[in-house]
């Protein structure tokens, strides 16, 4: 495995000999997982058992039953797969820095492997844990094809500045995965029975007012099935019809990618193996690789990825120049949430997100830009957009979301456009564009108020 995917976070003095532990968080799958493969390599070379641990917290960035259900059902499938490979698993409930040190000590673990995640909450978890850790700790980017810190050591301005750097590195990193081997060294302790999802959910103090969705199957197997369905019947008109909110021709892979039930690298390898039409393949890989890894770059190197201080200077300037402009409409977060604005198109997009947990990608741009136009300030608009996005989207609480909202409201990864009221030089979108391109009234009918 390419050693450049691994970063040493801590090399302690005591070279203990004991099990290797992979603290699974972002990449919740058994196959195609570089962090797990690295952990197994370390465990085999020291003839030690391999243990996967997941720390379940009840207050992860306003997540609701919708997201916890999707995540936990997928995680149980992964645990069952690990058991089949003679790899022990543990589900701990509580803050990682509180529950992990005791767990590692009780196991007499020799090494902790963790997966990479640029979000602030994950950095905080890791900083607190590392302060208490007395063993080695390695971090592996199992989410990006090109590890985030290899792709670029700094904040990138836009897709066009990151794209050539990725293109140069893809031949080295867009490689086949080795299979996860059956682990030769079993853990002495008795295996814990597979946790029952309903019991775990019932014991969690989470917001249950946003229910689970039933239109897509959960888990790594379902994710691969969905990928192959998309290759058969969706890739050929990707980038053409996939923008049409009525046709719903996107891949629908984002919930699986967000929870790490599917690897983006596996997705890219299968897309290339499928050998479909060039233009559509390129359009899809541009989103899957460049835009997605650009979002991780944004969250990794911009500490203000979720507030207006993270906007480029030109955007902050132009938005403050227009802070006093008259807002012909101004809604509170609650009015937005209830989809009671004057705009039937915006309301339909909001209802699609509330109902299905996945707003169409094209509509997300319009949806966020109108929140900017109809909020008292860009700061309030950003708060409303992040709140609603992370509360209702299955793929929410993701670098793609923070980057997507910052692009829409604050010109991140975009350029200045002709100046106008409220937006200043931030790219404007209105319903005329939607009406010209799509039969948008049908979209409004489909997601009309029930
Ligand atoms: P497809 O079009 O099939 O794309 C395949 C994959 O490519 C996606 O799963 C995603 O990993 C990647 N991708 C596609 N578009 C983008 C993009 N613009 N930026 C980064 N990666 C992209 N994406 C999320 O994963 N979570 C979010 O919370 C989220 N919030 C967004 C909010 C706004 C305001 C905007 C403008 C975009 C947001 N996006 C978010 C990005 C994009 O809309 C979704 O990734 C996409 O709609 C997911 O559906 P799909 O997998 O069917 O997409
Ligand atoms: N990661 C964890 O390690 N523990 C959790 O309890 C947890 C809950 C959770 C809920 C909703 C959600 O969207 C993500 C959640 N994640 C959790 C993190 C997730 O796996 C991803 O790592 C990040 O959200 C994306 O960077």
Short mmCIF file of C-alpha atoms and ligand atoms in Angstrom, two decimals:
data_model
loop_
_atom_site.label_atom_id
_atom_site.label_comp_id
_atom_site.label_asym_id
_atom_site.label_seq_id
_atom_site.Cartn_x
_atom_site.Cartn_y
_atom_site.Cartn_z
CA UNK A 1 0.00 0.00 0.00
CA UNK A 2 1.32 3.45 -0.92
CA UNK A 3 2.98 4.75 2.30
CA UNK A 4 2.15 8.32 1.22
CA UNK A 5 -1.46 7.63 2.23
CA UNK A 6 -0.31 7.40 5.87
CA UNK A 7 0.58 10.24 8.27
CA UNK A 8 2.22 9.55 11.65
CA UNK A 9 0.26 11.54 14.25
CA UNK A 10 2.10 10.12 17.25
CA UNK A 11 5.12 7.88 17.66
CA UNK A 12 5.34 7.03 21.33
CA UNK A 13 8.41 5.65 23.03
CA UNK A 14 6.94 2.41 24.31
CA UNK A 15 6.81 -0.08 21.45
CA UNK A 16 4.10 -2.22 23.02
CA UNK A 17 3.21 -5.52 21.43
CA UNK A 18 -0.55 -5.87 21.40
CA UNK A 19 -3.55 -5.70 19.02
CA UNK A 20 -3.78 -3.04 16.31
CA UNK A 21 -6.94 -0.92 16.56
CA UNK A 22 -8.60 0.92 13.65
CA UNK A 23 -10.85 3.68 14.96
CA UNK A 24 -13.39 3.73 12.11
CA UNK A 25 -15.26 7.02 11.69
CA UNK A 26 -15.49 8.51 8.21
CA UNK A 27 -15.01 5.37 6.14
CA UNK A 28 -17.54 2.89 7.43
CA UNK A 29 -16.80 -0.06 5.13
CA UNK A 30 -14.74 -3.26 5.24
CA UNK A 31 -13.60 -3.43 1.59
CA UNK A 32 -11.72 -0.69 -0.33
CA UNK A 33 -10.71 1.01 2.95
CA UNK A 34 -7.05 2.14 3.02
CA UNK A 35 -7.16 2.81 6.78
CA UNK A 36 -8.31 -0.75 7.48
CA UNK A 37 -5.84 -2.18 4.97
CA UNK A 38 -2.99 -0.28 6.66
CA UNK A 39 -4.13 -1.45 10.10
CA UNK A 40 -4.24 -5.04 8.86
CA UNK A 41 -0.75 -4.73 7.32
CA UNK A 42 0.60 -3.49 10.68
CA UNK A 43 -1.18 -6.24 12.60
CA UNK A 44 0.05 -9.01 10.27
CA UNK A 45 3.65 -7.76 10.40
CA UNK A 46 3.55 -7.86 14.23
CA UNK A 47 1.46 -11.07 14.32
CA UNK A 48 -1.27 -9.30 16.31
CA UNK A 49 -5.10 -9.36 16.31
CA UNK A 50 -6.94 -6.55 14.50
CA UNK A 51 -9.83 -4.69 16.17
CA UNK A 52 -12.17 -2.10 14.61
CA UNK A 53 -13.84 0.34 17.00
CA UNK A 54 -16.58 2.91 16.24
CA UNK A 55 -17.40 5.69 18.74
CA UNK A 56 -21.09 6.57 18.51
CA UNK A 57 -21.97 10.08 19.75
CA UNK A 58 -25.61 11.28 20.05
CA UNK A 59 -24.99 14.91 19.12
CA UNK A 60 -23.11 14.87 15.83
CA UNK A 61 -23.74 18.24 14.13
CA UNK A 62 -27.57 18.24 14.54
CA UNK A 63 -27.93 14.80 12.97
CA UNK A 64 -31.39 13.26 13.39
CA UNK A 65 -32.93 9.79 13.31
CA UNK A 66 -32.79 10.03 9.48
CA UNK A 67 -28.98 10.05 9.43
CA UNK A 68 -28.32 7.86 12.48
CA UNK A 69 -30.60 5.16 11.10
CA UNK A 70 -28.88 5.16 7.70
CA UNK A 71 -25.44 5.16 9.31
CA UNK A 72 -26.06 2.45 11.93
CA UNK A 73 -27.82 0.04 9.58
CA UNK A 74 -24.82 0.34 7.25
CA UNK A 75 -22.37 -0.04 10.11
CA UNK A 76 -23.95 -3.30 11.28
CA UNK A 77 -23.50 -4.74 7.80
CA UNK A 78 -19.84 -3.72 7.95
CA UNK A 79 -19.42 -5.28 11.39
CA UNK A 80 -20.84 -8.56 10.08
CA UNK A 81 -18.37 -8.45 7.17
CA UNK A 82 -15.48 -7.84 9.62
CA UNK A 83 -16.56 -10.82 11.71
CA UNK A 84 -16.45 -13.00 8.59
CA UNK A 85 -12.84 -11.86 8.15
CA UNK A 86 -11.92 -12.77 11.72
CA UNK A 87 -11.60 -9.06 12.63
CA UNK A 88 -13.07 -8.07 16.00
CA UNK A 89 -15.34 -4.99 16.24
CA UNK A 90 -16.60 -2.86 19.09
CA UNK A 91 -19.30 -0.16 19.20
CA UNK A 92 -18.56 2.35 21.98
CA UNK A 93 -21.09 5.05 22.91
CA UNK A 94 -19.57 8.36 23.98
CA UNK A 95 -17.02 11.02 23.07
CA UNK A 96 -13.92 9.36 21.55
CA UNK A 97 -11.48 11.13 23.83
CA UNK A 98 -13.45 9.79 26.81
CA UNK A 99 -14.16 6.21 25.76
CA UNK A 100 -11.13 5.31 23.62
CA UNK A 101 -8.19 5.61 26.07
CA UNK A 102 -9.71 3.11 28.50
CA UNK A 103 -10.65 0.75 25.67
CA UNK A 104 -7.12 0.84 24.21
CA UNK A 105 -5.53 0.30 27.63
CA UNK A 106 -7.80 -2.65 28.43
CA UNK A 107 -6.82 -4.21 25.09
CA UNK A 108 -3.16 -3.30 25.55
CA UNK A 109 -3.28 -2.02 21.98
CA UNK A 110 0.07 -1.31 20.33
CA UNK A 111 -1.13 1.02 17.55
CA UNK A 112 -4.16 3.18 16.78
CA UNK A 113 -5.07 3.83 13.13
CA UNK A 114 -7.58 6.59 12.35
CA UNK A 115 -9.17 7.74 9.08
CA UNK A 116 -8.83 11.33 7.77
CA UNK A 117 -11.60 13.88 8.09
CA UNK A 118 -11.07 17.66 7.71
CA UNK A 119 -14.13 18.66 9.76
CA UNK A 120 -13.49 20.73 12.89
CA UNK A 121 -15.32 18.29 15.18
CA UNK A 122 -13.02 15.47 14.06
CA UNK A 123 -9.87 17.55 14.56
CA UNK A 124 -11.07 18.39 18.04
CA UNK A 125 -11.70 14.73 18.82
CA UNK A 126 -8.20 13.81 17.61
CA UNK A 127 -6.42 16.65 19.42
CA UNK A 128 -8.02 15.71 22.73
CA UNK A 129 -7.35 12.02 22.20
CA UNK A 130 -3.70 12.48 21.14
CA UNK A 131 -3.05 14.47 24.32
CA UNK A 132 -4.04 11.36 26.30
CA UNK A 133 -2.65 8.67 23.99
CA UNK A 134 0.42 6.69 25.07
CA UNK A 135 0.78 4.56 21.92
CA UNK A 136 1.56 5.21 18.25
CA UNK A 137 -1.16 6.75 16.09
CA UNK A 138 -1.31 6.73 12.28
CA UNK A 139 -3.80 8.68 10.13
CA UNK A 140 -4.83 7.38 6.70
CA UNK A 141 -6.85 9.29 4.11
CA UNK A 142 -9.30 6.56 3.10
CA UNK A 143 -11.83 9.03 1.66
CA UNK A 144 -9.91 10.83 -1.09
CA UNK A 145 -8.24 9.16 -4.05
CA UNK A 146 -5.26 11.49 -3.71
CA UNK A 147 -4.64 12.09 0.01
CA UNK A 148 -5.72 15.63 0.88
CA UNK A 149 -2.30 16.72 2.17
CA UNK A 150 -0.55 15.23 -0.92
CA UNK A 151 -2.91 16.87 -3.45
CA UNK A 152 -2.02 20.28 -2.06
CA UNK A 153 -0.33 21.70 1.05
CA UNK A 154 -2.54 24.81 0.97
CA UNK A 155 -5.99 26.28 0.38
CA UNK A 156 -6.81 26.08 -3.33
CA UNK A 157 -8.51 28.99 -5.04
CA UNK A 158 -10.81 27.02 -7.35
CA UNK A 159 -11.24 23.76 -9.25
CA UNK A 160 -8.92 25.01 -12.01
CA UNK A 161 -6.02 25.37 -9.56
CA UNK A 162 -6.47 21.94 -7.95
CA UNK A 163 -7.37 19.97 -11.11
CA UNK A 164 -3.84 19.90 -12.66
CA UNK A 165 -2.35 18.87 -9.31
CA UNK A 166 -4.80 15.97 -9.04
CA UNK A 167 -4.33 14.98 -12.70
CA UNK A 168 -0.57 14.67 -12.12
CA UNK A 169 -1.06 12.45 -9.04
CA UNK A 170 -3.94 10.24 -10.20
CA UNK A 171 -1.66 7.76 -12.02
CA UNK A 172 0.08 7.12 -8.69
CA UNK A 173 -3.06 6.97 -6.51
CA UNK A 174 -5.96 5.81 -8.68
CA UNK A 175 -4.84 2.21 -8.23
CA UNK A 176 -6.65 -1.10 -7.62
CA UNK A 177 -7.43 -2.07 -4.02
CA UNK A 178 -5.99 -5.25 -2.51
CA UNK A 179 -8.73 -7.40 -0.93
CA UNK A 180 -9.20 -7.37 2.86
CA UNK A 181 -7.64 -10.66 3.94
CA UNK A 182 -9.11 -13.03 6.49
CA UNK A 183 -7.13 -12.01 9.58
CA UNK A 184 -4.76 -14.80 10.75
CA UNK A 185 -4.54 -13.70 14.43
CA UNK A 186 -7.85 -13.84 16.33
CA UNK A 187 -8.55 -11.66 19.35
CA UNK A 188 -8.44 -13.80 22.51
CA UNK A 189 -11.57 -12.14 23.97
CA UNK A 190 -14.97 -13.54 23.06
CA UNK A 191 -16.65 -11.81 20.12
CA UNK A 192 -19.35 -9.29 21.07
CA UNK A 193 -22.74 -10.12 19.54
CA UNK A 194 -23.77 -7.86 16.66
CA UNK A 195 -25.55 -4.85 18.25
CA UNK A 196 -29.28 -4.63 17.39
CA UNK A 197 -29.85 -1.38 15.47
CA UNK A 198 -33.31 -0.63 16.93
CA UNK A 199 -31.96 -1.14 20.45
CA UNK A 200 -28.97 1.12 19.82
CA UNK A 201 -31.22 3.78 18.24
CA UNK A 202 -33.74 3.56 21.08
CA UNK A 203 -30.94 4.15 23.57
CA UNK A 204 -29.67 7.26 21.77
CA UNK A 205 -30.83 10.70 22.87
CA UNK A 206 -31.32 12.03 19.33
CA UNK A 207 -33.85 14.19 17.49
CA UNK A 208 -36.47 11.81 16.09
CA UNK A 209 -38.61 14.42 14.37
CA UNK A 210 -36.88 13.82 11.01
CA UNK A 211 -37.69 10.26 10.03
CA UNK A 212 -35.71 7.75 8.04
CA UNK A 213 -36.17 7.50 4.27
CA UNK A 214 -37.12 4.30 2.47
CA UNK A 215 -36.32 4.98 -1.19
CA UNK A 216 -32.75 3.71 -1.06
CA UNK A 217 -31.28 0.59 0.48
CA UNK A 218 -28.59 1.11 3.11
CA UNK A 219 -25.08 -0.37 3.33
CA UNK A 220 -21.97 -1.27 1.36
CA UNK A 221 -23.63 -4.00 -0.74
CA UNK A 222 -26.54 -1.74 -1.72
CA UNK A 223 -24.07 1.04 -2.54
CA UNK A 224 -22.19 -1.18 -5.02
CA UNK A 225 -25.51 -2.29 -6.52
CA UNK A 226 -26.56 1.34 -6.94
CA UNK A 227 -23.21 2.15 -8.54
CA UNK A 228 -23.59 -0.64 -11.10
CA UNK A 229 -27.20 0.37 -11.82
CA UNK A 230 -25.98 3.94 -12.43
CA UNK A 231 -23.29 2.67 -14.81
CA UNK A 232 -25.90 0.68 -16.74
CA UNK A 233 -28.61 3.31 -17.05
CA UNK A 234 -27.44 6.69 -15.77
CA UNK A 235 -23.88 7.49 -16.80
CA UNK A 236 -24.68 7.78 -20.49
CA UNK A 237 -26.59 11.02 -20.08
CA UNK A 238 -24.72 12.37 -17.09
CA UNK A 239 -24.03 16.11 -17.32
CA UNK A 240 -26.74 16.36 -19.95
CA UNK A 241 -30.01 15.29 -18.35
CA UNK A 242 -28.53 14.85 -14.87
CA UNK A 243 -28.96 18.60 -14.34
CA UNK A 244 -32.71 18.34 -14.89
CA UNK A 245 -34.35 18.19 -11.44
CA UNK A 246 -37.36 16.44 -12.88
CA UNK A 247 -35.46 13.54 -14.49
CA UNK A 248 -33.55 12.64 -11.34
CA UNK A 249 -30.62 11.26 -13.35
CA UNK A 250 -27.92 11.84 -10.73
CA UNK A 251 -26.04 8.81 -9.39
CA UNK A 252 -27.71 8.98 -5.93
CA UNK A 253 -24.36 7.90 -4.48
CA UNK A 254 -23.76 10.83 -2.08
CA UNK A 255 -25.32 9.24 1.07
CA UNK A 256 -23.11 6.17 0.56
CA UNK A 257 -20.01 8.27 -0.11
CA UNK A 258 -20.74 10.56 2.84
CA UNK A 259 -20.93 7.70 5.35
CA UNK A 260 -18.06 5.90 3.67
CA UNK A 261 -20.25 2.91 2.82
CA UNK A 262 -18.80 3.33 -0.69
CA UNK A 263 -15.27 4.35 -1.70
CA UNK A 264 -14.92 7.21 -4.21
CA UNK A 265 -11.84 5.41 -5.52
CA UNK A 266 -13.85 2.23 -6.14
CA UNK A 267 -16.49 4.38 -7.88
CA UNK A 268 -13.87 5.98 -10.17
CA UNK A 269 -12.27 2.60 -10.96
CA UNK A 270 -15.64 1.08 -11.89
CA UNK A 271 -16.59 4.14 -14.00
CA UNK A 272 -13.32 3.82 -15.94
CA UNK A 273 -13.74 0.05 -16.32
CA UNK A 274 -17.28 0.63 -17.65
CA UNK A 275 -15.69 2.60 -20.50
CA UNK A 276 -18.84 4.65 -21.27
CA UNK A 277 -19.11 7.80 -23.42
CA UNK A 278 -16.09 10.04 -22.89
CA UNK A 279 -17.85 13.38 -22.28
CA UNK A 280 -20.26 11.99 -19.69
CA UNK A 281 -17.50 9.98 -17.99
CA UNK A 282 -15.34 13.08 -17.71
CA UNK A 283 -18.24 15.16 -16.41
CA UNK A 284 -18.94 12.59 -13.69
CA UNK A 285 -15.28 12.15 -12.68
CA UNK A 286 -14.90 15.95 -12.56
CA UNK A 287 -17.58 16.03 -9.85
CA UNK A 288 -16.55 12.84 -8.07
CA UNK A 289 -12.82 13.60 -7.98
CA UNK A 290 -12.11 17.30 -8.53
CA UNK A 291 -15.15 18.93 -6.86
CA UNK A 292 -15.27 16.45 -4.01
CA UNK A 293 -11.53 16.62 -3.25
CA UNK A 294 -11.67 20.42 -3.62
CA UNK A 295 -14.30 20.45 -0.85
CA UNK A 296 -11.99 18.46 1.44
CA UNK A 297 -9.17 20.90 0.59
CA UNK A 298 -11.49 23.80 1.53
CA UNK A 299 -12.44 22.31 4.92
CA UNK A 300 -8.89 21.14 5.62
CA UNK A 301 -7.18 24.50 5.04
CA UNK A 302 -9.93 27.04 5.76
CA UNK A 303 -10.85 27.07 9.47
CA UNK A 304 -13.87 29.27 8.66
CA UNK A 305 -15.38 26.83 6.17
CA UNK A 306 -18.83 27.27 7.76
CA UNK A 307 -19.01 31.05 8.19
CA UNK A 308 -18.59 34.22 6.08
CA UNK A 309 -15.05 34.83 7.41
CA UNK A 310 -14.12 31.92 5.12
CA UNK A 311 -15.28 33.74 1.98
CA UNK A 312 -12.58 35.19 -0.31
CA UNK A 313 -11.78 38.87 0.42
CA UNK A 314 -13.53 40.14 -2.75
CA UNK A 315 -16.71 38.32 -1.73
CA UNK A 316 -16.65 39.59 1.85
CA UNK A 317 -16.16 43.12 0.51
CA UNK A 318 -18.93 43.03 -2.05
CA UNK A 319 -21.43 41.41 0.35
CA UNK A 320 -20.74 44.03 3.01
CA UNK A 321 -21.08 46.82 0.41
CA UNK A 322 -24.62 45.53 -0.17
CA UNK A 323 -25.52 44.66 3.42
CA UNK A 324 -27.83 47.68 3.58
CA UNK A 325 -29.66 46.91 0.34
CA UNK A 326 -33.42 46.57 0.65
CA UNK A 327 -34.49 42.91 0.89
CA UNK A 328 -37.82 42.68 -0.93
CA UNK A 329 -38.43 39.42 0.98
CA UNK A 330 -36.97 38.43 4.31
CA UNK A 331 -37.68 35.07 5.96
CA UNK A 332 -36.63 33.51 9.26
CA UNK A 333 -35.09 30.02 9.41
CA UNK A 334 -38.48 28.68 10.55
CA UNK A 335 -40.30 30.20 7.56
CA UNK A 336 -37.70 28.71 5.23
CA UNK A 337 -37.97 25.37 7.02
CA UNK A 338 -41.78 25.35 6.61
CA UNK A 339 -41.34 26.10 2.87
CA UNK A 340 -43.71 29.06 3.20
CA UNK A 341 -41.87 31.55 0.99
CA UNK A 342 -43.51 33.40 -1.92
CA UNK A 343 -41.58 31.21 -4.41
CA UNK A 344 -43.19 27.87 -5.37
CA UNK A 345 -39.95 26.62 -6.91
CA UNK A 346 -37.90 27.28 -3.77
CA UNK A 347 -40.66 25.72 -1.64
CA UNK A 348 -40.68 22.59 -3.85
CA UNK A 349 -36.90 22.17 -3.46
CA UNK A 350 -37.21 22.55 0.32
CA UNK A 351 -40.00 19.98 0.40
CA UNK A 352 -37.97 17.56 -1.72
CA UNK A 353 -35.17 17.76 0.84
CA UNK A 354 -37.48 17.40 3.85
CA UNK A 355 -39.41 14.52 2.27
CA UNK A 356 -36.64 12.49 0.58
CA UNK A 357 -33.46 13.55 2.40
CA UNK A 358 -31.85 14.45 -0.95
CA UNK A 359 -32.48 17.65 -2.86
CA UNK A 360 -31.49 17.57 -6.53
CA UNK A 361 -27.96 18.92 -7.02
CA UNK A 362 -28.96 21.65 -9.47
CA UNK A 363 -31.72 22.90 -7.17
CA UNK A 364 -29.26 23.13 -4.21
CA UNK A 365 -27.52 26.06 -5.89
CA UNK A 366 -30.79 27.93 -6.48
CA UNK A 367 -32.04 27.00 -2.99
CA UNK A 368 -28.96 28.41 -1.22
CA UNK A 369 -28.70 31.55 -3.37
CA UNK A 370 -32.31 32.46 -2.65
CA UNK A 371 -31.63 32.06 1.06
CA UNK A 372 -28.91 34.70 0.61
CA UNK A 373 -31.37 36.97 -1.27
CA UNK A 374 -34.18 36.60 1.32
CA UNK A 375 -32.16 36.71 4.57
CA UNK A 376 -31.26 39.77 6.64
CA UNK A 377 -27.52 39.14 6.17
CA UNK A 378 -25.07 36.68 4.53
CA UNK A 379 -24.15 35.42 8.01
CA UNK A 380 -27.77 34.61 8.80
CA UNK A 381 -28.18 33.07 5.33
CA UNK A 382 -25.17 30.80 5.91
CA UNK A 383 -26.52 29.71 9.30
CA UNK A 384 -29.96 28.95 7.86
CA UNK A 385 -28.57 27.03 4.86
CA UNK A 386 -26.22 24.91 6.98
CA UNK A 387 -28.91 24.27 9.59
CA UNK A 388 -31.48 23.07 7.04
CA UNK A 389 -28.94 21.20 4.88
CA UNK A 390 -27.48 19.27 7.84
CA UNK A 391 -30.89 18.61 9.44
CA UNK A 392 -32.61 17.10 6.40
CA UNK A 393 -30.02 15.92 3.85
CA UNK A 394 -28.82 12.34 4.16
CA UNK A 395 -25.45 13.51 2.81
CA UNK A 396 -25.29 16.57 5.11
CA UNK A 397 -22.52 17.36 7.66
CA UNK A 398 -20.04 16.83 4.83
CA UNK A 399 -17.24 18.99 3.40
CA UNK A 400 -19.18 18.95 0.08
CA UNK A 401 -22.03 20.72 1.85
CA UNK A 402 -19.95 23.40 3.53
CA UNK A 403 -18.14 24.04 0.23
CA UNK A 404 -21.41 23.98 -1.76
CA UNK A 405 -23.07 26.48 0.56
CA UNK A 406 -19.97 28.72 0.68
CA UNK A 407 -19.84 28.61 -3.15
CA UNK A 408 -23.52 29.63 -3.42
CA UNK A 409 -23.53 32.37 -0.79
CA UNK A 410 -19.91 33.51 -0.58
CA UNK A 411 -18.32 32.96 -4.00
CA UNK A 412 -15.90 30.31 -2.70
CA UNK A 413 -14.20 28.55 -5.67
CA UNK A 414 -16.10 30.98 -7.96
CA UNK A 415 -15.25 34.33 -9.56
CA UNK A 416 -16.83 37.79 -9.38
CA UNK A 417 -19.82 38.43 -11.67
CA UNK A 418 -21.59 41.66 -12.68
CA UNK A 419 -22.68 43.59 -9.62
CA UNK A 420 -26.30 43.72 -8.48
CA UNK A 421 -28.49 44.35 -5.43
CA UNK A 422 -27.82 42.24 -2.30
CA UNK A 423 -25.56 39.73 -4.18
CA UNK A 424 -22.96 42.32 -5.11
CA UNK A 425 -20.63 40.40 -7.44
CA UNK A 426 -21.68 36.92 -6.16
CA UNK A 427 -23.03 34.79 -9.02
CA UNK A 428 -26.78 35.32 -9.30
CA UNK A 429 -29.42 32.71 -10.17
CA UNK A 430 -33.11 33.26 -10.76
CA UNK A 431 -36.14 31.24 -11.73
CA UNK A 432 -35.97 32.45 -15.36
CA UNK A 433 -32.96 30.21 -15.91
CA UNK A 434 -34.82 27.24 -14.41
CA UNK A 435 -37.95 27.91 -16.48
CA UNK A 436 -35.89 28.20 -19.66
CA UNK A 437 -34.00 24.93 -19.05
CA UNK A 438 -36.51 22.65 -17.33
CA UNK A 439 -40.27 22.01 -17.09
CA UNK A 440 -39.92 23.36 -13.59
CA UNK A 441 -43.70 23.53 -12.98
CA UNK A 442 -43.76 19.72 -13.06
CA UNK A 443 -41.07 19.72 -10.36
CA UNK A 444 -43.28 22.07 -8.28
CA UNK A 445 -46.28 19.77 -8.76
CA UNK A 446 -44.26 16.73 -7.73
CA UNK A 447 -43.21 18.42 -4.50
CA UNK A 448 -46.35 20.46 -3.87
CA UNK A 449 -47.54 20.99 -0.29
CA UNK A 450 -49.47 17.90 0.85
P1 LIG B 1 -23.89 13.17 -8.68
O1 LIG B 1 -24.18 14.36 -9.55
O2 LIG B 1 -24.22 11.82 -9.16
O3 LIG B 1 -22.32 13.27 -8.28
C1 LIG B 1 -21.61 12.13 -7.85
C2 LIG B 1 -20.72 12.52 -6.69
O4 LIG B 1 -19.84 13.58 -7.07
C3 LIG B 1 -21.49 13.06 -5.49
O5 LIG B 1 -21.97 12.04 -4.66
C4 LIG B 1 -20.42 13.89 -4.80
O6 LIG B 1 -19.55 13.08 -4.02
C5 LIG B 1 -19.64 14.46 -5.97
N1 LIG B 1 -20.18 15.79 -6.28
C6 LIG B 1 -21.16 16.10 -7.16
N2 LIG B 1 -21.39 17.44 -7.17
C7 LIG B 1 -20.53 17.97 -6.25
C8 LIG B 1 -20.27 19.29 -5.77
N3 LIG B 1 -20.92 20.35 -6.25
N4 LIG B 1 -19.33 19.45 -4.81
C9 LIG B 1 -18.66 18.38 -4.31
N5 LIG B 1 -18.85 17.10 -4.71
C10 LIG B 1 -19.78 16.92 -5.67
N6 LIG B 1 -22.94 17.26 -1.37
C11 LIG B 1 -22.88 16.40 -0.27
O7 LIG B 1 -22.31 15.31 -0.37
N7 LIG B 1 -23.42 16.78 0.95
C12 LIG B 1 -24.04 17.98 1.11
O8 LIG B 1 -24.51 18.30 2.22
C13 LIG B 1 -24.12 18.88 -0.02
N8 LIG B 1 -24.72 20.09 0.12
C14 LIG B 1 -24.72 20.96 -0.94
C15 LIG B 1 -25.28 22.23 -0.76
C16 LIG B 1 -25.27 23.16 -1.80
C17 LIG B 1 -25.87 24.53 -1.58
C18 LIG B 1 -24.69 22.81 -3.06
C19 LIG B 1 -24.66 23.79 -4.20
C20 LIG B 1 -24.13 21.53 -3.25
C21 LIG B 1 -24.13 20.61 -2.19
N9 LIG B 1 -23.57 19.31 -2.33
C22 LIG B 1 -23.53 18.47 -1.25
C23 LIG B 1 -22.90 18.90 -3.60
C24 LIG B 1 -23.81 18.15 -4.59
O9 LIG B 1 -25.00 18.86 -4.78
C25 LIG B 1 -24.13 16.74 -4.08
O10 LIG B 1 -22.93 16.08 -3.79
C26 LIG B 1 -24.90 15.91 -5.11
O11 LIG B 1 -26.11 16.54 -5.47
C27 LIG B 1 -25.16 14.54 -4.50
O12 LIG B 1 -26.01 13.75 -5.31
P2 LIG B 1 -25.40 12.58 -6.24
O13 LIG B 1 -24.42 11.75 -5.49
O14 LIG B 1 -26.57 11.90 -6.87
O15 LIG B 1 -24.61 13.49 -7.28
N1 LIG B 2 -18.81 9.68 13.06
C1 LIG B 2 -18.44 9.04 14.21
O1 LIG B 2 -17.27 8.65 14.35
N2 LIG B 2 -19.34 8.81 15.22
C2 LIG B 2 -20.64 9.18 15.12
O2 LIG B 2 -21.43 8.94 16.05
C3 LIG B 2 -21.07 9.84 13.92
C4 LIG B 2 -22.40 10.24 13.76
C5 LIG B 2 -22.78 10.86 12.54
C6 LIG B 2 -24.11 11.25 12.30
C7 LIG B 2 -24.47 11.85 11.11
C8 LIG B 2 -23.49 12.06 10.13
O3 LIG B 2 -23.84 12.64 8.95
C9 LIG B 2 -22.16 11.71 10.33
C10 LIG B 2 -21.80 11.10 11.53
N3 LIG B 2 -20.47 10.72 11.75
C11 LIG B 2 -20.10 10.08 12.91
C12 LIG B 2 -19.36 11.20 10.88
C13 LIG B 2 -19.38 10.70 9.49
O4 LIG B 2 -19.06 9.37 9.50
C14 LIG B 2 -18.40 11.50 8.61
O5 LIG B 2 -17.13 11.23 9.09
C15 LIG B 2 -18.54 13.00 8.54
O6 LIG B 2 -19.80 13.44 8.76
C16 LIG B 2 -18.09 13.48 7.17
O7 LIG B 2 -16.88 14.05 7.16
#
